XYZ file of C-alpha atoms in Angstrom:
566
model
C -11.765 20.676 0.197
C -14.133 22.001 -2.412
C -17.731 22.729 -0.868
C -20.525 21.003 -2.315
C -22.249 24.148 -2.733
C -19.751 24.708 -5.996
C -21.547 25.416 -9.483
C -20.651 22.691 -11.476
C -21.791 24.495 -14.577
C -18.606 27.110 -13.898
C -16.407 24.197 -14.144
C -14.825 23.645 -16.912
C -17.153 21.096 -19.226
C -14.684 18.186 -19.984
C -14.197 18.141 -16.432
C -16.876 15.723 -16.229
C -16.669 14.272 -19.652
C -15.107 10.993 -21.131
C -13.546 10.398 -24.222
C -13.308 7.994 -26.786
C -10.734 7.456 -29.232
C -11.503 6.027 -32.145
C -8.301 4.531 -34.446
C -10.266 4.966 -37.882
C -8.084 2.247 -39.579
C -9.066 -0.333 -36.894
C -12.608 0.588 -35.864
C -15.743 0.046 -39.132
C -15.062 -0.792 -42.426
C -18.060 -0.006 -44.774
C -16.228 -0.203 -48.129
C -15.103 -4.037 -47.779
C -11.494 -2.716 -48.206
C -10.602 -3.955 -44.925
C -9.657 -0.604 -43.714
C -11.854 1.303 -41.681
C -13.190 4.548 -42.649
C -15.412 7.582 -41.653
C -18.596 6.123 -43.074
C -18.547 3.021 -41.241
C -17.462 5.185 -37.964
C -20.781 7.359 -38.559
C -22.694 3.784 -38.862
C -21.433 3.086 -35.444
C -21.590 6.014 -33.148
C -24.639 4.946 -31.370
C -22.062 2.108 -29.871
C -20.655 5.648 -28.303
C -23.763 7.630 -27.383
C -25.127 4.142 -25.685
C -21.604 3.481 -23.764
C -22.404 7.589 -22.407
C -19.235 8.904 -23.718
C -18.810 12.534 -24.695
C -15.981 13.613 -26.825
C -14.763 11.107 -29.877
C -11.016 12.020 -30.477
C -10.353 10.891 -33.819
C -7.070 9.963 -34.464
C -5.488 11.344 -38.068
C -7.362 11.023 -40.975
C -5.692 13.293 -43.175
C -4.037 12.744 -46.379
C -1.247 10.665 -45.663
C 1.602 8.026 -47.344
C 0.937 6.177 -44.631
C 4.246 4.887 -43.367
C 3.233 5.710 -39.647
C -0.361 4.736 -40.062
C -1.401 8.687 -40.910
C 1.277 10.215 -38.379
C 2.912 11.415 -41.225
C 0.578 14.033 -42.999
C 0.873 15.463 -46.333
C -1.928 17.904 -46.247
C -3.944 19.139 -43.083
C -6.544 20.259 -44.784
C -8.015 17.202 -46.182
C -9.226 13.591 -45.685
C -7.067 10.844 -47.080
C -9.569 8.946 -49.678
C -8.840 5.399 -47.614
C -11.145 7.035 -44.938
C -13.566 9.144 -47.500
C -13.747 12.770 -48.222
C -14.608 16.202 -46.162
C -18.584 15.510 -46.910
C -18.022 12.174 -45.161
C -16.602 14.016 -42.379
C -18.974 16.588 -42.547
C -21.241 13.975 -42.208
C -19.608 12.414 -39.090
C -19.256 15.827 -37.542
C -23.142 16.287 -37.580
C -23.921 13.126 -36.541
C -21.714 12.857 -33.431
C -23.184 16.475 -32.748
C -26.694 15.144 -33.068
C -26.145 12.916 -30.426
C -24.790 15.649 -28.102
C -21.006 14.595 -28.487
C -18.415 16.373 -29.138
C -15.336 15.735 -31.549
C -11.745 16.319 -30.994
C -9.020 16.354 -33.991
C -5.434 14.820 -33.808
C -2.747 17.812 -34.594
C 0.467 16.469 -35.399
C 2.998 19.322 -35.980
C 5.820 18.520 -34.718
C 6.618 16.523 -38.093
C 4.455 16.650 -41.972
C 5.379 14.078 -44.447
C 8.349 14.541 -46.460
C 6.017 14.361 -48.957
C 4.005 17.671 -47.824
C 4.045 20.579 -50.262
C 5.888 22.499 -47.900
C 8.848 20.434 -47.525
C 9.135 19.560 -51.056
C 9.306 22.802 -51.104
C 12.207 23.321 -48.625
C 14.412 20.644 -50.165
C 15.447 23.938 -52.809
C 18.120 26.055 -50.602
C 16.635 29.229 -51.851
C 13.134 28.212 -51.046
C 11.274 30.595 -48.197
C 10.097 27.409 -46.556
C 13.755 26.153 -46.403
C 13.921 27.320 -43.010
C 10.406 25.657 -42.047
C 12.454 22.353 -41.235
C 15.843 21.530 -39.304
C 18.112 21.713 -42.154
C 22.008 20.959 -41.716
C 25.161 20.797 -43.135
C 27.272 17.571 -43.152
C 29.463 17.111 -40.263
C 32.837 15.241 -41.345
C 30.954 13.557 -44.276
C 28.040 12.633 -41.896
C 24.984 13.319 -39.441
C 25.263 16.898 -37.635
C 25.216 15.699 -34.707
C 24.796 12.085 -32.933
C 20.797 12.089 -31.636
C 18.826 8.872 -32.513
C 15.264 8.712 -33.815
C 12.688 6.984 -31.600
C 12.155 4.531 -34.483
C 15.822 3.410 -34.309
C 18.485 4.597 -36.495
C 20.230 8.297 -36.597
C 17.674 10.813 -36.024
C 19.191 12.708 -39.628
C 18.440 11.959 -42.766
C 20.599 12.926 -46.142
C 19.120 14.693 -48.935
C 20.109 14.319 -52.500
C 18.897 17.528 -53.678
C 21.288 19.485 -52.144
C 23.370 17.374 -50.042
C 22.706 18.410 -46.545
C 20.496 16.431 -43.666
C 16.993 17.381 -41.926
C 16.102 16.312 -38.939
C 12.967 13.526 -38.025
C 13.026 12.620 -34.488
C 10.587 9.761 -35.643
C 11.142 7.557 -39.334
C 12.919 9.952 -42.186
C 9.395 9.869 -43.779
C 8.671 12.317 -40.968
C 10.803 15.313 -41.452
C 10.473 17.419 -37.691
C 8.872 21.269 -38.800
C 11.321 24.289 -37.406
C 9.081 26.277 -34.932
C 11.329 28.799 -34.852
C 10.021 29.992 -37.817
C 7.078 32.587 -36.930
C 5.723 31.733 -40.587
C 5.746 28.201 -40.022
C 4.186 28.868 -36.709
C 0.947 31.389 -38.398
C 0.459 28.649 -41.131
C -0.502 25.853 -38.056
C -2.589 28.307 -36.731
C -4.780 29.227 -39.392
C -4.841 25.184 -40.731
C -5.900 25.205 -36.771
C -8.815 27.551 -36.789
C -10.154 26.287 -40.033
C -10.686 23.349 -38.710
C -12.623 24.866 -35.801
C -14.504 26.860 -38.401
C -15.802 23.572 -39.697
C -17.255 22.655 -36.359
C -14.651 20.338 -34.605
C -14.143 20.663 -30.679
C -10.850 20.791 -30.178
C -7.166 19.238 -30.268
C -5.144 16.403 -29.108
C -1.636 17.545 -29.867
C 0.775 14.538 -30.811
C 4.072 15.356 -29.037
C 3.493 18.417 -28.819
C 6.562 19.467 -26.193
C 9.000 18.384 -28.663
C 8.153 21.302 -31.102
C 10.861 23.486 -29.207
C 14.550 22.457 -29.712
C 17.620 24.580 -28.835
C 18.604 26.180 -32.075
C 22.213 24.830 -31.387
C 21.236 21.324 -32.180
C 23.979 20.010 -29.636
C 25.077 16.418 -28.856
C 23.512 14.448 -27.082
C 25.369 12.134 -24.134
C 26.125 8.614 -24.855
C 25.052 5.997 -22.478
C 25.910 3.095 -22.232
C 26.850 0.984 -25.190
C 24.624 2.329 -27.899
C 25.650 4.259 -31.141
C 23.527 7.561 -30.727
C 23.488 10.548 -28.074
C 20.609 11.077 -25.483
C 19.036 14.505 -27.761
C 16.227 14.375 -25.134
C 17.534 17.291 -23.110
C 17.676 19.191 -25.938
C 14.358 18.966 -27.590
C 11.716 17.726 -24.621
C 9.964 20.665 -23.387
C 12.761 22.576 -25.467
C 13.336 26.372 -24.809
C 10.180 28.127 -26.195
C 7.636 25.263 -25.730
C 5.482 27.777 -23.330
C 5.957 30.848 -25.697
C 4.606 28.702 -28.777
C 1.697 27.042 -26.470
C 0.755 30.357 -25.361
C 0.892 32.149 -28.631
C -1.382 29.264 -30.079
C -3.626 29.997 -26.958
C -4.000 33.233 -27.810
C -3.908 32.793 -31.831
C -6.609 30.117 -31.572
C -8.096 28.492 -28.705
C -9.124 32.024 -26.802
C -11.031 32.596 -30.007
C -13.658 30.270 -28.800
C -14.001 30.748 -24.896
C -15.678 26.952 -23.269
C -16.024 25.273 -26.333
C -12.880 23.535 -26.343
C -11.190 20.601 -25.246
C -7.194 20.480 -25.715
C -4.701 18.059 -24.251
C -0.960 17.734 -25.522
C 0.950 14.414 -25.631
C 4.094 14.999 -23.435
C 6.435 12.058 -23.548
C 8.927 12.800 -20.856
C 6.760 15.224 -19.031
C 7.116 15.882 -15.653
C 4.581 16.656 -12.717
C 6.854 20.440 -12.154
C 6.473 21.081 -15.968
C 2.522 19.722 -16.230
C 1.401 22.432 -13.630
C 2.838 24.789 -16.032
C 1.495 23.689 -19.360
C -2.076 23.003 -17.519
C -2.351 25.811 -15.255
C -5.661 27.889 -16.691
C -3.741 31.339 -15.376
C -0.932 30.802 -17.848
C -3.795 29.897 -20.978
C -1.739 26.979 -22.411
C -3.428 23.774 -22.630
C -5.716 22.209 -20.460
C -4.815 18.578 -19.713
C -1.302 16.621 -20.567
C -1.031 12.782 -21.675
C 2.495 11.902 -19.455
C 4.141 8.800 -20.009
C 5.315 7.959 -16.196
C 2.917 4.878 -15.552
C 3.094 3.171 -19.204
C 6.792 3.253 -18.670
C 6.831 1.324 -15.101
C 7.271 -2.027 -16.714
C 10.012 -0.979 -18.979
C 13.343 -2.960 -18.349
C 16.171 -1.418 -20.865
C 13.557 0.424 -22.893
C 10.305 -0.175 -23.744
C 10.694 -3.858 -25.668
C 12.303 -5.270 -22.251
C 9.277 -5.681 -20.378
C 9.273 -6.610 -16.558
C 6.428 -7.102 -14.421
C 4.364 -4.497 -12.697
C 5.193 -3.442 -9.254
C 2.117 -2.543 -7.618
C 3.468 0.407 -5.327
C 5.758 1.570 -8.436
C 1.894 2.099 -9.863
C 0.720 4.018 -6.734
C 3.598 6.264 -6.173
C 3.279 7.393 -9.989
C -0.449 8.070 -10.188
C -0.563 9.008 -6.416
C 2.398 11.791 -7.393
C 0.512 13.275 -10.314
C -2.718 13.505 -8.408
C -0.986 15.220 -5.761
C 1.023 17.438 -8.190
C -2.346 18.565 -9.539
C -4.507 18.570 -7.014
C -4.509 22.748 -6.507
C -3.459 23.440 -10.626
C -4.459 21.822 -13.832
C -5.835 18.825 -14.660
C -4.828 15.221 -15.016
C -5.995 12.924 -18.361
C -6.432 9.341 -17.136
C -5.927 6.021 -19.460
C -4.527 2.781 -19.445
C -4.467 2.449 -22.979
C -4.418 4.360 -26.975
C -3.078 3.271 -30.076
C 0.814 3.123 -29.045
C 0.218 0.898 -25.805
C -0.572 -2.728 -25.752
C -3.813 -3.787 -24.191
C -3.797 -3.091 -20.511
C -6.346 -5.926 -19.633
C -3.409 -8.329 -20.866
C -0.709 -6.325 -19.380
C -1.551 -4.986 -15.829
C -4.414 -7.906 -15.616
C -5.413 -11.168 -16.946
C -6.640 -11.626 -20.154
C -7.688 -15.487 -19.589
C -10.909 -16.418 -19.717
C -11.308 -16.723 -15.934
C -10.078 -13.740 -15.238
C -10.449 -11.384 -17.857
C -13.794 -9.918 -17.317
C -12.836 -9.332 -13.787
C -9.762 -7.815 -14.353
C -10.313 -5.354 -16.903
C -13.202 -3.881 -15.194
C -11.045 -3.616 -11.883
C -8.666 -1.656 -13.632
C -11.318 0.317 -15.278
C -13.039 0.919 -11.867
C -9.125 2.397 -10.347
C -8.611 4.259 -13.047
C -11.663 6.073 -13.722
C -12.165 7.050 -9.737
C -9.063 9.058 -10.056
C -9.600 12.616 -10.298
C -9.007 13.390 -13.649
C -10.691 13.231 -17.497
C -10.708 9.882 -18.644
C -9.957 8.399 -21.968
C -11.481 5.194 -23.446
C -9.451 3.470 -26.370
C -11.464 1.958 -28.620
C -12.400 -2.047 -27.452
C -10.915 -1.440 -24.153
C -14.644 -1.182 -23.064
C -14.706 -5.352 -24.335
C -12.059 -6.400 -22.759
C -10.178 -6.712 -25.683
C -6.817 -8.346 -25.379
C -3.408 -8.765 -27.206
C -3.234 -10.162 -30.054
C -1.573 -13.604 -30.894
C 1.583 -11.970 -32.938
C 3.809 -14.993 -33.317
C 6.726 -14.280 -35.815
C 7.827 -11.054 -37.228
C 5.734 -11.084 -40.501
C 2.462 -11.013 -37.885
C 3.726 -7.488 -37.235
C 2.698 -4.101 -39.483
C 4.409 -1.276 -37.112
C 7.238 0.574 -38.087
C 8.285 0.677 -34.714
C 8.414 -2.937 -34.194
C 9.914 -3.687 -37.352
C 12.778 -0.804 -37.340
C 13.205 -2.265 -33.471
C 13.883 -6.053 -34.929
C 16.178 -4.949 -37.610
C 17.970 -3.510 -35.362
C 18.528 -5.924 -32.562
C 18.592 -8.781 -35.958
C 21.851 -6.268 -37.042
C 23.520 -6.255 -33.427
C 23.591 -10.249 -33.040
C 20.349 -10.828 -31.761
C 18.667 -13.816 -31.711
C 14.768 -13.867 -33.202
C 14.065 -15.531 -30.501
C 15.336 -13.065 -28.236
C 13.430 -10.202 -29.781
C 10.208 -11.014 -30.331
C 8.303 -11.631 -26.962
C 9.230 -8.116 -25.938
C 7.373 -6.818 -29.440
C 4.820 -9.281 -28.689
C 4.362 -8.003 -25.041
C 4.598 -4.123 -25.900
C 3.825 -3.795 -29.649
C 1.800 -1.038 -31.057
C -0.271 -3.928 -33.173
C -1.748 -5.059 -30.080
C -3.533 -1.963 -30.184
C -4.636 -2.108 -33.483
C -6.041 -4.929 -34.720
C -10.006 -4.139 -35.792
C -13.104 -3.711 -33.273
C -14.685 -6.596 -32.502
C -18.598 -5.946 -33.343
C -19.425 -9.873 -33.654
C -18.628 -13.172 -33.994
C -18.451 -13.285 -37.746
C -15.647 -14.426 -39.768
C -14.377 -10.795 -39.857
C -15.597 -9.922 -36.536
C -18.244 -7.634 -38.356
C -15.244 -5.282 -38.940
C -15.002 -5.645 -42.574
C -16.825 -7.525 -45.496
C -13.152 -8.066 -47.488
C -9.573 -8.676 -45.902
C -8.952 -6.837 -42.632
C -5.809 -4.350 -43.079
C -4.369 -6.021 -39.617
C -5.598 -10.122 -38.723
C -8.555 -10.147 -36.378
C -7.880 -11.351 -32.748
C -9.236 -14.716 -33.017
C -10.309 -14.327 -29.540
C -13.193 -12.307 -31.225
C -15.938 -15.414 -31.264
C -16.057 -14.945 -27.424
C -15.170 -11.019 -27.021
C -17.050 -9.055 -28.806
C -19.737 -5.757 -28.693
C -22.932 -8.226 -29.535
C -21.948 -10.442 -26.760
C -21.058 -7.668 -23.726
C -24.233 -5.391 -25.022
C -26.430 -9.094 -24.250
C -24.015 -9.616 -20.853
C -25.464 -7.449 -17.866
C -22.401 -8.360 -16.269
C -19.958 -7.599 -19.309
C -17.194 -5.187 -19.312
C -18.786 -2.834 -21.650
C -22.048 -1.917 -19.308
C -19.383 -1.921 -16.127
C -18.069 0.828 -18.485
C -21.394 2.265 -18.738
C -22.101 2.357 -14.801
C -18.688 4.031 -14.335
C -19.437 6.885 -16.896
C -22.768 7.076 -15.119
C -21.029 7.601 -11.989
C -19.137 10.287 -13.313
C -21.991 11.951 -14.512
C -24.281 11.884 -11.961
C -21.782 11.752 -8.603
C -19.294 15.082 -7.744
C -17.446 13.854 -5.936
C -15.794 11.647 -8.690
C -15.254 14.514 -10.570
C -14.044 17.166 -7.961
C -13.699 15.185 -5.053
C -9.898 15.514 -3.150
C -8.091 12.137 -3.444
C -5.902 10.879 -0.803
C -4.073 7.378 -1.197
C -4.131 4.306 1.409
C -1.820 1.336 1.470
C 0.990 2.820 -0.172
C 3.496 -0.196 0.441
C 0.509 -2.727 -0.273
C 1.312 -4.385 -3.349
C -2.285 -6.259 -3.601
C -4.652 -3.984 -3.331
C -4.899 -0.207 -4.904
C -6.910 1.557 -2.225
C -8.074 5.952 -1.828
C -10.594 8.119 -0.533
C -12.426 11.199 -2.420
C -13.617 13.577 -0.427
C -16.234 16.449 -1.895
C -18.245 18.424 0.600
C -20.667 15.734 2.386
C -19.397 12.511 0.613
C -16.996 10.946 0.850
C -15.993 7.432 -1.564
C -13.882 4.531 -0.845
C -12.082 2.458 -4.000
C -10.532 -0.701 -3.638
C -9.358 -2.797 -6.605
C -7.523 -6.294 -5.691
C -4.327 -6.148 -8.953
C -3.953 -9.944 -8.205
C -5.797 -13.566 -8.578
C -6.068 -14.425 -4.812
C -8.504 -13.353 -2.267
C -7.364 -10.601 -0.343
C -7.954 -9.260 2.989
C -6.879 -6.224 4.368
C -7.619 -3.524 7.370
C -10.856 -1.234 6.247
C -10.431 2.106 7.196
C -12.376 3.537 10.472
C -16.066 4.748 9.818
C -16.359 2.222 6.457
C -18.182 -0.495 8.341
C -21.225 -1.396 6.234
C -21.085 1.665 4.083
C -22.986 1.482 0.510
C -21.211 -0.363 -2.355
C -22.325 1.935 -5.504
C -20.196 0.252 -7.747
C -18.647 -3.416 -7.860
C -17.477 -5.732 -10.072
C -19.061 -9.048 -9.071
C -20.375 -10.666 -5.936
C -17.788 -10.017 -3.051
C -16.227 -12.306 -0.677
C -17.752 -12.120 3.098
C -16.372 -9.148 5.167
C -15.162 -9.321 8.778
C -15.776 -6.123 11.082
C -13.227 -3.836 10.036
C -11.842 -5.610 7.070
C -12.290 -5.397 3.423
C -12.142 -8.971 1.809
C -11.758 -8.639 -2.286
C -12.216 -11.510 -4.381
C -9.252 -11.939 -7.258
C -9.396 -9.013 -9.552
C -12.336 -7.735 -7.581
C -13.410 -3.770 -7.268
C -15.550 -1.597 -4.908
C -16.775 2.077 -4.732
C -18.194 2.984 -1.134
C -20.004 5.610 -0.415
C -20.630 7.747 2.988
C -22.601 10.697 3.213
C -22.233 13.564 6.483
């Protein structure tokens, strides 16, 4: 147990922080071009500074074709001119410093554009860049070798120019860079540090363990019936990932010692590899997004949705606090701009329910020990949106996934409520400021429909609401800030095989807190532990149902934080 006698200010400082992504697309339009940009993001910050949050991770803004909503980058060093210019994110920079926030970059570079400079230029054989990208014969007139892309389809794509394939483990507009090159490798770190140089506060790193792949290239197995090999082994957390994280440690991020936040998204992570990649002693990264929980209700993959098992929930979070209890760090979230909306997945997104819900899974979540991370409307309550036939939907995910299933035999019918349940879209349709036509997103046409649901959910509303989700967000940050033992405190689960209630302890010196959250619409009743009788609540979720000595009675969808002090 750490002793309450710790200096907090020799922790690190996003320890005790919370972020906020922002999806600039999605969040304030102040053009009227009905996509949001970094002008109307600067207009809205004090939505931020008022909800307590410290670090804004901004996802890409670069220069971009677009055909993964700016995933697919043609220059680093730029803003595309959807989202404004380099004075409008000067601009943005100053003002989310002004109001004593930090602001954290997206790096993707585990794939540019194919319509980057540098792999135009490596289309030429003789090129020096050729070898900046997977490049590779035909094999028998076809793909060299048998992996499939994430997006569906072959994971190889055929180029004209000289009649050989790249790689892009994502859509062919998303050509996968060649880290074995040490060139390649220098030009991401000094497109790194020049960003730093211009005053930003760090890095989230989009799949960043699949920047290592065996050289080989090998086959992956076939399972089951499907046309393409399982590649996974072969590129997640690949040979070299720790040399290249550890070489940009030391090419970059030591050159500014506390100032920085960095956290990699891992898909396929595991709890063994996080303590590597998030142990301080081996000066790699300092947090990990895994993928273990947002994966629970996948049937065969992620567009086959089942429901939630409750003790499925608490043996994955419960492992990774464990895992990292004595090493690293865990990042917390339910939700970013590739999951749907967790108050309609894991809760209930009706209007009895809704508030209720989403602030009881806010409440679990954000007493885990951990850094958590706030996606943008998640603090309203915002919901799925109403996606009812395939022309509702924008993602290249969901719309590579429906061809498809469409070209194997399946039905429409058949198809869509898994994109409807599990869609990136959800995610993405605009911030709700107000009830307004528009949802005081936009003055024109939004990029993406508005929830309709807006008229009822939106920032004016919870901001008026005492009891809204957005100021239980507030209290929660608050807690965080002002209470160690959220922070630091040891975490130890209860009710493992309950699958009602989510129930642990964190311990920190002389206090000691008790979180309950009820994952279900009935009253529920279950043994409190000894010592809890008539402890303080100092956090809730609405009134609660009467107690009986030694048992804690939640309401549906209800949440508690006790305290004891010794």
């Amino acid at each position: 147990m750490v002793a309450d006698t710790e200096v907090r200010g020799e922790q690190p400082w996003w320890k005790t922080a919370v972020v906020y992504q922002v999806y600039p697309r999605s969040f304030a339009d102040s053009d009227g071009d009905g996509i949001g940009d970094l002008a109307g993001l600067t207009g809205r910050l004090d939505h931020l500074a008022e909800l307590g949050v410290d670090v804004l991770w901004l996802s890409p803004v670069y220069p971009s074709p677009q055909h993964d909503n700016g995933y697919d980058i043609s220059d680093y060093q730029d803003i595309d001119p959807v989202f404004g210019d380099l004075a409008a994110f000067d601009r943005l920079l100053a003002a989310v410093h002004e109001r004593g926030m930090k602001l954290v970059m997206d790096l993707v570079v585990n794939h540019t554009s194919d319509e980057h400079p540098w792999f135009q230029d490596s289309r030429d054989p003789e090129s020096p860049k050729r070898d900046w990208y997977w490049w590779r014969p035909p094999r028998d007139g076809a793909e060299p070798n048998n992996w499939g892309s994430f997006f569906s389809g072959p994971a190889w794509a055929r180029d004209d120019l000289s009649d050989t394939y790249y790689l892009h483990l994502f859509s062919p507009q998303q050509p996968d860079l060649n880290w074995e090159n040490p060139d390649l490798r220098q030009a991401v770190y000094a497109m790194m540090r020049w960003w730093l140089e211009r005053g930003v506060d760090g890095f989230r790193m989009d799949v960043v363990n699949l920047i290592s792949k065996d050289p080989e290239l090998p086959d992956g197995v076939l399972h089951g019936d499907g046309p393409f090999g399982d590649g996974s082994p072969h590129y997640v957390c690949g040979p070299r990932i720790h040399d290249y994280l550890q070489e940009m440690h030391r090419e970059v991020i030591a050159r500014y010692p506390g100032r920085l936040l960095t956290v990699g998204e891992m898909p396929g992570v595991s709890v063994e590899e996080a303590r590597l990649f998030t142990d301080p002693r081996r000066a790699e990264l300092d947090m990990v997004f895994q993928f273990e929980h947002v994966g629970l209700d996948h049937g065969d993959g992620k567009f086959d949705p089942r429901p939630l098992r409750l003790t499925d929930l608490k043996a994955s979070l419960g492992r990774w606090q464990t895992g990292l209890a004595d090493v690293g760090w865990n990042s917390l979230y339910w939700n970013n701009h590739d999951q749907p909306r967790v108050v309609s997945r894991f809760g209930d997104d009706g209007p009895r329910h809704r508030t209720r819900s989403a602030t009881m899974l806010a409440t679990v979540l954000h007493l885990h020990r951990g850094t958590p991370y706030i996606y943008q409307g998640e603090e309203l309550g915002m919901a799925n949106a109403p996606l009812r036939t395939i022309e509702d939907f924008r993602d290249i995910e969901s719309l590579n996934h429906y061809a498809q299933a469409l070209g194997a035999g399946a039905k429409p019918e058949d198809i869509l409520p898994g994109l409807q349940a599990m869609g990136r879209d959800n995610a993405r349709t605009p911030m709700q400021w107000d009830a307004s036509p528009q949802a005081g997103f936009t003055t024109g046409t939004p990029w993406l429909p508005v929830n309709p649901d807006h008229t009822e959910v939106n920032a004016t509303a919870a901001r008026a609401d005492p009891d809204s989700v957005y100021h239980h967000y507030r209290r929660l940050i608050a807690l965080r800030h002002s209470e160690p033992a959220v922070v630091h405190g040891d975490f130890t689960m209860l009710l493992p095989d309950d699958e009602r209630i989510y129930a642990f302890t964190r311990s920190f010196g002389h206090t000691k807190l008790l979180v309950a959250g009820n994952f279900t619409g009935e009253t529920v009743a279950v043994d409190l532990p000894d010592g809890w009788e008539g402890a303080e609540v100092v956090l809730g979720n609405g009134p609660s149902a009467p107690a009986a000595p030694g048992r804690l009675v939640l309401a549906p969808w209800e949440a508690r934080v006790h305290r004891q002090t010794r």
